[in-house]
mmCIF file of C-alpha atoms in Angstrom:
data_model
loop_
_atom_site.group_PDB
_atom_site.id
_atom_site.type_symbol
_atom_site.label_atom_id
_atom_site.label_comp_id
_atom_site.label_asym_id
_atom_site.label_seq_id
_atom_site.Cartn_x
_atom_site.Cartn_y
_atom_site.Cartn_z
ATOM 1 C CA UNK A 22 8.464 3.779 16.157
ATOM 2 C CA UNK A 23 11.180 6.472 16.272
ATOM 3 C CA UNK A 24 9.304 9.597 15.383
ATOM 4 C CA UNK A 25 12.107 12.163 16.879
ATOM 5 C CA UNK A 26 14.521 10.486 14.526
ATOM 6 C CA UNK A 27 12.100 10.484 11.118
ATOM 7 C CA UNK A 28 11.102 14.211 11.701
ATOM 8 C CA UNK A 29 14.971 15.058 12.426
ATOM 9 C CA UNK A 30 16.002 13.484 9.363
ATOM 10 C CA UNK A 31 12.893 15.757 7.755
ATOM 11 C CA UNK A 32 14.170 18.697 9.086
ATOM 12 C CA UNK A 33 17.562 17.983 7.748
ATOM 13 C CA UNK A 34 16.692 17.584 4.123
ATOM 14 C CA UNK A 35 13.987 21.121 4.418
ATOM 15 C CA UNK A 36 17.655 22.880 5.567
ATOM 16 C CA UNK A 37 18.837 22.232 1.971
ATOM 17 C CA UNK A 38 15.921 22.678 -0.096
ATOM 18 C CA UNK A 39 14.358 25.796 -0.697
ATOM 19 C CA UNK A 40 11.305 25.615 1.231
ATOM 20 C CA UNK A 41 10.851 27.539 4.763
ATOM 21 C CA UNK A 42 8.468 24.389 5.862
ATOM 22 C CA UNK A 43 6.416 21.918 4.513
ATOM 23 C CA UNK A 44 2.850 21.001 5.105
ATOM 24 C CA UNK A 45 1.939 17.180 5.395
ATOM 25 C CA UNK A 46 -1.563 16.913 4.503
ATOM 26 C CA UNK A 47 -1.569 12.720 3.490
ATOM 27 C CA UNK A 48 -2.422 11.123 6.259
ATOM 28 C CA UNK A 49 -0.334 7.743 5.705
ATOM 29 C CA UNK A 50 2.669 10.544 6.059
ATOM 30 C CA UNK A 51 1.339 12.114 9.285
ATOM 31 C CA UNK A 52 1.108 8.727 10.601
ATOM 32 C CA UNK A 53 4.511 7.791 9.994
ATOM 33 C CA UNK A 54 5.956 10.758 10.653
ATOM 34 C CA UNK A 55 3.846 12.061 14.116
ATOM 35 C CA UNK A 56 2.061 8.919 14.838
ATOM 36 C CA UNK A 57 -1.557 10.111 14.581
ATOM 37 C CA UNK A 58 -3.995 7.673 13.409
ATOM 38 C CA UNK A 59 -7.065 9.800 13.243
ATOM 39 C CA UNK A 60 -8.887 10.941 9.863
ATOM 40 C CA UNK A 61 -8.647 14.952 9.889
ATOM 41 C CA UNK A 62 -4.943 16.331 10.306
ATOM 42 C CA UNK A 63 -1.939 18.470 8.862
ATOM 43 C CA UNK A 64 1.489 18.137 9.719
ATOM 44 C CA UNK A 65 3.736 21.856 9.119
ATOM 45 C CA UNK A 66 7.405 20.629 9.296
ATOM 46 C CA UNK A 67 10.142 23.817 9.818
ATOM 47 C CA UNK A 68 13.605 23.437 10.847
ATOM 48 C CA UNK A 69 12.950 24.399 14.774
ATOM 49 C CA UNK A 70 10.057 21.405 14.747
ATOM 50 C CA UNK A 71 6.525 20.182 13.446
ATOM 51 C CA UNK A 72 3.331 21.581 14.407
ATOM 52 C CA UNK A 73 0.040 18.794 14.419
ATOM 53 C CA UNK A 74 -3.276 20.623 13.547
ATOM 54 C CA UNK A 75 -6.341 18.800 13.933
ATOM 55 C CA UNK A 76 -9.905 19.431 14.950
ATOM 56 C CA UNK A 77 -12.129 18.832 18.330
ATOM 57 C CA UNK A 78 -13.127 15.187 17.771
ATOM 58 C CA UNK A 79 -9.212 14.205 18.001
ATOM 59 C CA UNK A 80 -7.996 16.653 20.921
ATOM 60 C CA UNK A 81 -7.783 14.011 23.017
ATOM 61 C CA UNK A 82 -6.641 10.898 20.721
ATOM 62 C CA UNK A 83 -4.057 13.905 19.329
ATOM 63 C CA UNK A 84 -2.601 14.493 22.501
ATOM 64 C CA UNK A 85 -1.930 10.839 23.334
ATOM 65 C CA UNK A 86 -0.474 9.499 19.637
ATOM 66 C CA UNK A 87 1.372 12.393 18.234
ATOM 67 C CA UNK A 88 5.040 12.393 19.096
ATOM 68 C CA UNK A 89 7.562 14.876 18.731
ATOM 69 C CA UNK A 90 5.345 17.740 17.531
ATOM 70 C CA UNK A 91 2.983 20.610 19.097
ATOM 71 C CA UNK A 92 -0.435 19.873 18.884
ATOM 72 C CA UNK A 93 -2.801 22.954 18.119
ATOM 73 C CA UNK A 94 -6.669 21.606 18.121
ATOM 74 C CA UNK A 95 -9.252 23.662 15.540
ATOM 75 C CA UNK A 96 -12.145 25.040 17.098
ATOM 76 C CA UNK A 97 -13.253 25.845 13.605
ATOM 77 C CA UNK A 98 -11.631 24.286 9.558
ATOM 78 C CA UNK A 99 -8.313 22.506 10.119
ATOM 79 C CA UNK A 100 -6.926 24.582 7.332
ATOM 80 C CA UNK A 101 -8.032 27.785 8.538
ATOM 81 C CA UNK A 102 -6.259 26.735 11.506
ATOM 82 C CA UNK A 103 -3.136 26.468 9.886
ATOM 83 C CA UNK A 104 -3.784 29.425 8.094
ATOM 84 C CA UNK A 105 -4.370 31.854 10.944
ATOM 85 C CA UNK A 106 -1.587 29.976 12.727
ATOM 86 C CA UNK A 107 0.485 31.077 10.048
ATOM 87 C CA UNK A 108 -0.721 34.245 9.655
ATOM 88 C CA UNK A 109 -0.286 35.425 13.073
ATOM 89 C CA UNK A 110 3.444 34.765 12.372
ATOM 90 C CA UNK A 111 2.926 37.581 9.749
ATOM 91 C CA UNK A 112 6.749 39.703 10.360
ATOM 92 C CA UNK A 113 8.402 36.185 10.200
ATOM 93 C CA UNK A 114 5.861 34.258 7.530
ATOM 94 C CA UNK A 115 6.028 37.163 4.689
ATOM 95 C CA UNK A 116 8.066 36.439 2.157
ATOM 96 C CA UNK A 117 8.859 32.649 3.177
ATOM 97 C CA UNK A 118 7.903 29.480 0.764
ATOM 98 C CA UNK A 119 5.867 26.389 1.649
ATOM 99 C CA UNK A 120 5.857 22.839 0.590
ATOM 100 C CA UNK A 121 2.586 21.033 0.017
ATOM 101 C CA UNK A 122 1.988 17.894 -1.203
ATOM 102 C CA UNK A 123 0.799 18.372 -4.787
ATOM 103 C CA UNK A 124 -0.047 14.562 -4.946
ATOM 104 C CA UNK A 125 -2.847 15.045 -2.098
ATOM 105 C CA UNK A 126 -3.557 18.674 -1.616
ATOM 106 C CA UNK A 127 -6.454 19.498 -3.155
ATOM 107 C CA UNK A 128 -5.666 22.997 -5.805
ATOM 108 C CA UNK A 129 -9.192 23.822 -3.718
ATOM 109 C CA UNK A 130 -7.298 23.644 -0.769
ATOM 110 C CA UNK A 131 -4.160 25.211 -2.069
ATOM 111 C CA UNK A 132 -6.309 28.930 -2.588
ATOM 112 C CA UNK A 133 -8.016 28.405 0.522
ATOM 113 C CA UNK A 134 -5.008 28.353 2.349
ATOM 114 C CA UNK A 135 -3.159 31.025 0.134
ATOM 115 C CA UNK A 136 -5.818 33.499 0.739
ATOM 116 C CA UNK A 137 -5.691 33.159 4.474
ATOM 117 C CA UNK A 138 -1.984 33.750 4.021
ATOM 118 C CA UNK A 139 0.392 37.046 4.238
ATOM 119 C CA UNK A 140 0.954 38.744 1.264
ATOM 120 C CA UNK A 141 4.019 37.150 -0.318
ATOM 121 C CA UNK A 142 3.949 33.743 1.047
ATOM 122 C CA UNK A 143 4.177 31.489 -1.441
ATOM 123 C CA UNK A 144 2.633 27.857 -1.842
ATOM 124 C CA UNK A 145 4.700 25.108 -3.605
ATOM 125 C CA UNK A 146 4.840 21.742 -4.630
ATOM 126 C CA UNK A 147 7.496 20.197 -2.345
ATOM 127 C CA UNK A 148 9.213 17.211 -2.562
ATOM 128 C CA UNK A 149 7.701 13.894 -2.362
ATOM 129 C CA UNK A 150 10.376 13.057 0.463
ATOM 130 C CA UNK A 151 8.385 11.195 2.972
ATOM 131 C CA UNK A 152 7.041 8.819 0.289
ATOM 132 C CA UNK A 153 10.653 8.256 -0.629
ATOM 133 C CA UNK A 154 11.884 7.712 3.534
ATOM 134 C CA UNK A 155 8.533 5.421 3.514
ATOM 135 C CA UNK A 156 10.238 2.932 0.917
ATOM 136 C CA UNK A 157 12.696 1.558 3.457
ATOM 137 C CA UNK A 158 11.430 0.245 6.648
ATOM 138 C CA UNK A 159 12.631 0.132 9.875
ATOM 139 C CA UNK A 160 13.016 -2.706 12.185
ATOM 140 C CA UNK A 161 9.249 -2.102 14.165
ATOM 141 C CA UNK A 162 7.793 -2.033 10.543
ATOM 142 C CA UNK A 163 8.996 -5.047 9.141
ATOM 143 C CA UNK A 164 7.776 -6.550 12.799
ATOM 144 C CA UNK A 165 3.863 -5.325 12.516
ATOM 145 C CA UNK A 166 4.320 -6.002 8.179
ATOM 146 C CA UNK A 167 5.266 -9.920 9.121
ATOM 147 C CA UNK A 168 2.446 -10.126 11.831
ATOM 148 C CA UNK A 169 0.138 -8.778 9.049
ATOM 149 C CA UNK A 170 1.232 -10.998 6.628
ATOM 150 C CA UNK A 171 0.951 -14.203 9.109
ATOM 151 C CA UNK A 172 -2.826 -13.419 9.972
ATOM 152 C CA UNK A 173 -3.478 -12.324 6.321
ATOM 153 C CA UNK A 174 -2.175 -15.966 4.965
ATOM 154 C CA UNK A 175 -4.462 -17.552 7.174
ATOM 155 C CA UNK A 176 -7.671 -15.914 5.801
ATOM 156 C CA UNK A 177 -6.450 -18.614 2.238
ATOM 157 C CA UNK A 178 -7.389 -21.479 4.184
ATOM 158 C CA UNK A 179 -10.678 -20.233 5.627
ATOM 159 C CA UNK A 180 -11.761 -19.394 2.074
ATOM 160 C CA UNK A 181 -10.657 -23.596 0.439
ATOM 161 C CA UNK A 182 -12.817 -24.384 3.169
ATOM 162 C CA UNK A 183 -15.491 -23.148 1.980
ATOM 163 C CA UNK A 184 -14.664 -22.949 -1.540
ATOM 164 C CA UNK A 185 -17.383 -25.211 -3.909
ATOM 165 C CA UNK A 186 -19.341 -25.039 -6.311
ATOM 166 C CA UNK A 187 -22.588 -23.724 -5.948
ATOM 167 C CA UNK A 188 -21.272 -21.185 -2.719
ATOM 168 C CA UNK A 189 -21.428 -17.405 -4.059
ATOM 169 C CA UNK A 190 -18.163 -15.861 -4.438
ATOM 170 C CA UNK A 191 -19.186 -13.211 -2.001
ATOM 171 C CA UNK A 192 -20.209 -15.622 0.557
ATOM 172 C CA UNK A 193 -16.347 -16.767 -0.111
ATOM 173 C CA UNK A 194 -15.369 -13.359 1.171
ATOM 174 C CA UNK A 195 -17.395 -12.638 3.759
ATOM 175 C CA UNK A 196 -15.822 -15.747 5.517
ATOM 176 C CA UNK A 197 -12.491 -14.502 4.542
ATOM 177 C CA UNK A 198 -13.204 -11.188 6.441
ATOM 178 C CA UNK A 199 -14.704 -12.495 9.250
ATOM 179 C CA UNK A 200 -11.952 -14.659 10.073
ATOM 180 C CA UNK A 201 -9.594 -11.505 9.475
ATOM 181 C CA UNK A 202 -11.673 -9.527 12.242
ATOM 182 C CA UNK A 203 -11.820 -11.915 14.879
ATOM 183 C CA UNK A 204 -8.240 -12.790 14.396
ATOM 184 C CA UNK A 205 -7.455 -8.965 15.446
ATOM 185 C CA UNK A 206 -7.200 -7.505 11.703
ATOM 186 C CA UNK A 207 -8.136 -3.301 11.997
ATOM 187 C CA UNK A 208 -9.067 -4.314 8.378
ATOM 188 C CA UNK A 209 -8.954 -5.505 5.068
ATOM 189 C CA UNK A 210 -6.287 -3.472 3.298
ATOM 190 C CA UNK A 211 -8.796 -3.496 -0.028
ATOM 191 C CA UNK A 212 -12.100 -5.023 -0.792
ATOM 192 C CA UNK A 213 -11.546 -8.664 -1.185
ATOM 193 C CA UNK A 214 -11.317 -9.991 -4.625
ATOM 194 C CA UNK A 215 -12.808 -13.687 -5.026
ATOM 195 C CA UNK A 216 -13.598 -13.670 -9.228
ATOM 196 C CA UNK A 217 -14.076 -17.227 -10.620
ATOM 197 C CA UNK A 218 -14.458 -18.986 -13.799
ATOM 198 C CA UNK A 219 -14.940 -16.228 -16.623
ATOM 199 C CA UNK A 220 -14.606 -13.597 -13.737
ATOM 200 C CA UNK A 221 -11.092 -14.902 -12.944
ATOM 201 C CA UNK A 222 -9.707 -13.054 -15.838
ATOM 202 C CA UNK A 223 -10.674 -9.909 -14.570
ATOM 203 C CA UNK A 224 -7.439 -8.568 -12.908
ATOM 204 C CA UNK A 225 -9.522 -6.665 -10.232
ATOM 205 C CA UNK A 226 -12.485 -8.415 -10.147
ATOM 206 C CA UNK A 227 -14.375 -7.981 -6.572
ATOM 207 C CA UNK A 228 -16.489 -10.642 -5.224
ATOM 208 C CA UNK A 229 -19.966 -11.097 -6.823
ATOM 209 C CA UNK A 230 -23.097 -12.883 -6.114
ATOM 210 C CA UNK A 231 -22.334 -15.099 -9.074
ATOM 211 C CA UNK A 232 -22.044 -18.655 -7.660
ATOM 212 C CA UNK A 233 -18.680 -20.415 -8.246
ATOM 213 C CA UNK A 234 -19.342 -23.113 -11.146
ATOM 214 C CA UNK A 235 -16.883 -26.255 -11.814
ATOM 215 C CA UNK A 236 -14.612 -26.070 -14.489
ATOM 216 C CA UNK A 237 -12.543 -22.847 -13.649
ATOM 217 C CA UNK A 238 -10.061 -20.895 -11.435
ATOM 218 C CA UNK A 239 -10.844 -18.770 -8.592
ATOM 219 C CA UNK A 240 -8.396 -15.708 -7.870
ATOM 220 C CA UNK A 241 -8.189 -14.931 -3.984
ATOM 221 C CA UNK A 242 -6.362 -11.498 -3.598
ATOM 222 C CA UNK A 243 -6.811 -10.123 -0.111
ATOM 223 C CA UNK A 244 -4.770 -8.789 2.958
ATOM 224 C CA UNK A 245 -5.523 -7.390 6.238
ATOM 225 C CA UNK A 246 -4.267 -4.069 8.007
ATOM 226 C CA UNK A 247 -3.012 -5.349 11.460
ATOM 227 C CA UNK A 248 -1.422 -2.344 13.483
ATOM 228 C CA UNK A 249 -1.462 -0.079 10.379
ATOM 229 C CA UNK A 250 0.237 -2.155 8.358
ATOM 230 C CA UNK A 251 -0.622 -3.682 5.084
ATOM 231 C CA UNK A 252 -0.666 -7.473 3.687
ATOM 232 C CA UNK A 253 -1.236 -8.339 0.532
ATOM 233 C CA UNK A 254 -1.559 -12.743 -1.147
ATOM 234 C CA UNK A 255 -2.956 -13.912 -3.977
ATOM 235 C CA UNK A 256 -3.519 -17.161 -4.634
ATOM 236 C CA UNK A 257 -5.664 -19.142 -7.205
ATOM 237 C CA UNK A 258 -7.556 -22.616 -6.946
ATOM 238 C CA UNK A 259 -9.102 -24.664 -9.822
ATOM 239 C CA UNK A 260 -12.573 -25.859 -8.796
ATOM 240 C CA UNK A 261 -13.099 -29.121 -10.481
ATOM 241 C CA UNK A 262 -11.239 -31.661 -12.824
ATOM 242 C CA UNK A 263 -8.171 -30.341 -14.091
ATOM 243 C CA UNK A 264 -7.521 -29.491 -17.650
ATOM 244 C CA UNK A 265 -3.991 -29.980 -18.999
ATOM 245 C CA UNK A 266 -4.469 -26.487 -20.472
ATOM 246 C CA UNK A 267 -5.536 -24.989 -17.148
ATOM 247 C CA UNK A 268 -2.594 -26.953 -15.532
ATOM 248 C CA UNK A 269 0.061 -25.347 -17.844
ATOM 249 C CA UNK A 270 -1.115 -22.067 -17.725
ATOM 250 C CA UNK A 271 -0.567 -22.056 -13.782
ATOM 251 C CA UNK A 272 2.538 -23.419 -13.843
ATOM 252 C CA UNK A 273 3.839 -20.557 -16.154
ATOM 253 C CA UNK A 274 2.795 -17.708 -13.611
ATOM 254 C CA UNK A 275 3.943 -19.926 -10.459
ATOM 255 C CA UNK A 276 7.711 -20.274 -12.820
ATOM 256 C CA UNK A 277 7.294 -16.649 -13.561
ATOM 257 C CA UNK A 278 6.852 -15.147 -10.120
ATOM 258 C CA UNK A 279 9.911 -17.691 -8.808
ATOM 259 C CA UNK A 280 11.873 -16.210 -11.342
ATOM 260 C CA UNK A 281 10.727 -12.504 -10.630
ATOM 261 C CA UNK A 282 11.292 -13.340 -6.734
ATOM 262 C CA UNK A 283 15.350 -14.608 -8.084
ATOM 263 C CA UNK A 284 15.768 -11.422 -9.339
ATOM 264 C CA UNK A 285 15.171 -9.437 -6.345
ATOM 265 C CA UNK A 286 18.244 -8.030 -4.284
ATOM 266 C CA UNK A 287 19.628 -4.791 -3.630
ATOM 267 C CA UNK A 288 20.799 -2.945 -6.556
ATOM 268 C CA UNK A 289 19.018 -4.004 -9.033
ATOM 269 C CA UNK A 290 15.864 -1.977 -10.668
ATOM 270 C CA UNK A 291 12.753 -2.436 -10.038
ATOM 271 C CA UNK A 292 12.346 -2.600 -13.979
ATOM 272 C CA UNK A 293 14.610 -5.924 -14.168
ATOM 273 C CA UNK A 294 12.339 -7.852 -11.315
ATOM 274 C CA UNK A 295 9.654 -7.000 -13.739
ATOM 275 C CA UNK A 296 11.606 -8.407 -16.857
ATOM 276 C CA UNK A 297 12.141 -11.978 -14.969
ATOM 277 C CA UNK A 298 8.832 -12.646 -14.666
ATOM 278 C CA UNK A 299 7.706 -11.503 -18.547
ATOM 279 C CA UNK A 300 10.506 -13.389 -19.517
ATOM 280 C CA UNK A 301 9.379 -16.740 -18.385
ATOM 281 C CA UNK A 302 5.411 -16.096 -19.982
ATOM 282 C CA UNK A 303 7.228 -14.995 -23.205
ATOM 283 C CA UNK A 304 9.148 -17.946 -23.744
ATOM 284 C CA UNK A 305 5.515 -20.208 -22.525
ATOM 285 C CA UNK A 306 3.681 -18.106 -25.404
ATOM 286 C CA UNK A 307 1.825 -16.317 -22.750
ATOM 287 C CA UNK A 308 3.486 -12.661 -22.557
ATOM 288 C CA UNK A 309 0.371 -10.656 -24.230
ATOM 289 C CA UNK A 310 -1.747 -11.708 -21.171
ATOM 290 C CA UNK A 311 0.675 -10.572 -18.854
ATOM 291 C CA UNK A 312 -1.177 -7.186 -18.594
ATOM 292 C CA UNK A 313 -0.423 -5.796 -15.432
ATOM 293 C CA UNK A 314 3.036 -4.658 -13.598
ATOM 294 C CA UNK A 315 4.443 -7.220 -11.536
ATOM 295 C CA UNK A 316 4.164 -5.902 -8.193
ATOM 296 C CA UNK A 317 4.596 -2.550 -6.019
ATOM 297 C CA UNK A 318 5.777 -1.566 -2.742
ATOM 298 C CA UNK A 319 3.447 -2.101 0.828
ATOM 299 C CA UNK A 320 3.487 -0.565 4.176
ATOM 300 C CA UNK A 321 1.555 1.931 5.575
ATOM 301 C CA UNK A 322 -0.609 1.822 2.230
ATOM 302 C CA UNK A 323 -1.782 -1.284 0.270
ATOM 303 C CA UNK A 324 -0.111 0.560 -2.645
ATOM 304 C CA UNK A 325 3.196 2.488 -2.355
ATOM 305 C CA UNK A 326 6.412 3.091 -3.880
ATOM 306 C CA UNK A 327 8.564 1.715 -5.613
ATOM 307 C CA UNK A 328 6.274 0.226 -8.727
ATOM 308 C CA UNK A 329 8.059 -2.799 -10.225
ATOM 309 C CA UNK A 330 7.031 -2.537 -13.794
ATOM 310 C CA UNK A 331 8.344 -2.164 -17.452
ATOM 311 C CA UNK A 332 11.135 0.554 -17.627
ATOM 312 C CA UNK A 333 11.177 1.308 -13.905
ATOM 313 C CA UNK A 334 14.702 2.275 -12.749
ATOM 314 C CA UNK A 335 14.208 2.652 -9.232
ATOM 315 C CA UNK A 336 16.781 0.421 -7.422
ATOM 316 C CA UNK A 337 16.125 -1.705 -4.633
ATOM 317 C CA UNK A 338 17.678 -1.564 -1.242
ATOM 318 C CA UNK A 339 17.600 -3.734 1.404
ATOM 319 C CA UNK A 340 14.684 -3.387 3.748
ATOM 320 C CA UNK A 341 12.318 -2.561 1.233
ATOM 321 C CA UNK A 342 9.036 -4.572 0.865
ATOM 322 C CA UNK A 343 7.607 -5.221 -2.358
ATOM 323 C CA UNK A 344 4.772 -7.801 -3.789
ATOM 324 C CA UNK A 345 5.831 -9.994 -6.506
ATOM 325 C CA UNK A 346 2.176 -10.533 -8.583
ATOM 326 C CA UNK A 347 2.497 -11.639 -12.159
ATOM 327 C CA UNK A 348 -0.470 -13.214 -13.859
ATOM 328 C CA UNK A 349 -2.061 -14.067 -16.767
ATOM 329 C CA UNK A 350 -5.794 -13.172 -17.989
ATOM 330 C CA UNK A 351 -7.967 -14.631 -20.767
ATOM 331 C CA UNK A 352 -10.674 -12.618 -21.263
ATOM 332 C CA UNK A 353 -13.779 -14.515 -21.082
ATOM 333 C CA UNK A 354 -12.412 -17.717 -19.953
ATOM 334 C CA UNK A 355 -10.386 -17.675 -16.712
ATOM 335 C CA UNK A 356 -7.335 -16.059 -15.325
ATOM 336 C CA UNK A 357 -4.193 -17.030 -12.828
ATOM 337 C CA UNK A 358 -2.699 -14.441 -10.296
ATOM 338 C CA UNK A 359 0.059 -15.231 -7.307
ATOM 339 C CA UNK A 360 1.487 -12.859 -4.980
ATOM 340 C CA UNK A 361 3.961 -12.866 -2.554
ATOM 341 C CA UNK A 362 5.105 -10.083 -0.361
ATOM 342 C CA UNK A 363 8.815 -10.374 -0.516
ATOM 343 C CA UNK A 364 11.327 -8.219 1.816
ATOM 344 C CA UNK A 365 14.419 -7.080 0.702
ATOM 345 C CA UNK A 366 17.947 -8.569 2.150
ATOM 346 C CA UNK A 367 21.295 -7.669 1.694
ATOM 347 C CA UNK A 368 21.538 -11.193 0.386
ATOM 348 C CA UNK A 369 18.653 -10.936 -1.859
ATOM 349 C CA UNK A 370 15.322 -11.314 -0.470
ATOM 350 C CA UNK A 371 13.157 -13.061 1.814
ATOM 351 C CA UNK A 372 9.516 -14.435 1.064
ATOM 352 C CA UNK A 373 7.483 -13.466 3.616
ATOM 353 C CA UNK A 374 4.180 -15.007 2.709
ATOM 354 C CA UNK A 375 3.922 -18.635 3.939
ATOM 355 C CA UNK A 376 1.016 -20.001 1.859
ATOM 356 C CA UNK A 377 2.207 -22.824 -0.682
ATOM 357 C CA UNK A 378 1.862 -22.216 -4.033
ATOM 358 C CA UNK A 379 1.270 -25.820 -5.308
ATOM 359 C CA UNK A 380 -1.272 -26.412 -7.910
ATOM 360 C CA UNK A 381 -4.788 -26.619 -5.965
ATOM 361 C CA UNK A 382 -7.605 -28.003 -6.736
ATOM 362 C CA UNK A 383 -11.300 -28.103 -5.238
ATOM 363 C CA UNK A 384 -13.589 -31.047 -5.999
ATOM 364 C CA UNK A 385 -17.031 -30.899 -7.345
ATOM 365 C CA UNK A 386 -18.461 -33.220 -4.451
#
């Protein structure tokens, strides 16, 4: 990972904004930025450099991961740290405005800090410009985000293994992760959603101890963190003999997300991908349980910019990565998700997940 050249580029954009420095409290952003991969941090970002301040449990994981940045280690609060650091700047500090991140600094923090401050330094929300840098990954990242992908599709055919009736959709899971940890996952990149029959239409529905019953879809939606990066599938099995209903139903999303997937390419907004797939359930009489956006960007974090939903304008570029997750949910009968993590090419795009998406089917016996 080039840290030198992401903080540069930082330091370039703070020279024509108004902002003297800018704090980095999100970790996500740290990471990307410094490297650091510990849980207790803050990044200050000036024009002459970036200063890492973090407590006595990470002195010495700080001093091996963080690149390109001083690291100053709290003997006391992290934020008091940076506060006295600050303060003891006082001639050159008063007077001068600071960034935070308004999205993840606490306002709790914010006075803490502003009272350790000079008299005249002012706290600010800055921009959300590492999100933005996030959006569009480098060659390394789309590297570990294919690796995680890879082991994450294989965790699908550990769970039709042991998909029947009778086994508890938790139990479902539990085999799922397992696999994902002694396959080298850090971790799942959410709790893993297994919802069947009536459960299936529950977009989010986290596995249960309800037993899976014939007669119904199951919705698998799971990923792994491998590296620090993010996977994210869904894919959804029938358990049982198939209904013509249940049949056409699937076939809708699976048209809908191909269609979505078309769409993508550089240039375009996210707002359109999201129109190709609502398109397609319109037209099959199934738009109103579309209910959902159709997919948002993954990296660092499960869930990141850009969203692709209604009214979006965002545009893609190439080099982005993006899931591509329409579905459709019947509220007390059964629903039908699938997701594809999709990357952005100056052609169009590239499907990264390699899981089929064939109409599957469990049996009974």
């Amino acid at each position: 990972m080039d840290f030198v050249a992401r903080q540069t580029k930082l330091r370039e954009h703070l020279a024509t904004t108004r902002f003297d420095g800018l704090l980095i409290s999100h970790l996500p952003n740290i990471r990307y930025l410094c490297g650091f991969t510990g849980s207790a941090g803050f990044l200050l970002m000036e024009e002459s450099g970036g200063v890492f301040f973090t407590d006595v449990r990470y002195d010495t994981q700080a001093h091996d991961e963080v690149k390109a940045a001083k690291v100053v280690v709290a003997r006391k609060s992290v934020l008091q740290c940076v506060g006295e650091w600050l303060s003891g700047r006082r001639k050159r500090a008063r007077g001068w405005t600071f960034g935070v991140e308004a999205e993840h600094f606490t306002l709790a923090d914010k006075k803490r800090l502003k009272d350790l401050l000079p008299s005249g330094t002012r706290l600010q929300a800055g921009p959300s410009v590492v999100e933005r840098a996030r959006m569009v990954k480098d060659a390394d990242e789309l590297r570990r985000i294919r690796d995680a992908v890879n082991l994450g599709a294989k965790l699908f055919d550990r769970a039709v293994e042991v998909m029947r009736p009778g086994v508890k959709e938790v139990e479902v899971a539990a085999e799922m992760e397992y696999a994902a940890r002694r396959a080298g996952a850090d971790e799942m990149s959410f709790p893993t959603i297994v919802a069947s029959g009536a459960r299936s239409a529950l977009p989010h529905g986290r596995a249960s101890n309800r037993p899976i019953e014939p007669g119904g879809f199951v919705v698998c939606d799971f990923g792994v963190i491998l590296a620090g990066y993010c996977s994210d599938q869904t894919r959804t099995v029938w358990v049982g003999s198939v209904s013509d209903e249940a049949r056409r139903a699937y076939e809708a999303v699976r048209e809908a997300q191909q269609a979505a997937v078309d769409a993508v390419r550089p240039g375009i907004a996210v707002g359109e991908v999201d129109a190709a797939a609502r398109k397609v359930l319109r037209k099959a009489g199934l738009g109103r349980y579309f209910t959902h956006s159709t997919g948002h960007g993954v990296g660092l974090e499960i869930h990141e910019a850009p969203r692709v939903a209604a009214g979006q304008q965002e545009r893609l570029q190439a080099e982005m990565v993006i899931t591509i997750e329409p579905g459709v949910y019947f509220p007390g009968k059964w629903g039908v998700r699938i997701e594809d993590m999709v990357a952005v090419t100056a052609a169009g795009c590239e499907v990264l997940t390699p899981t089929s998406k064939d109409f599957l089917a469990v049996q009974s016996s």
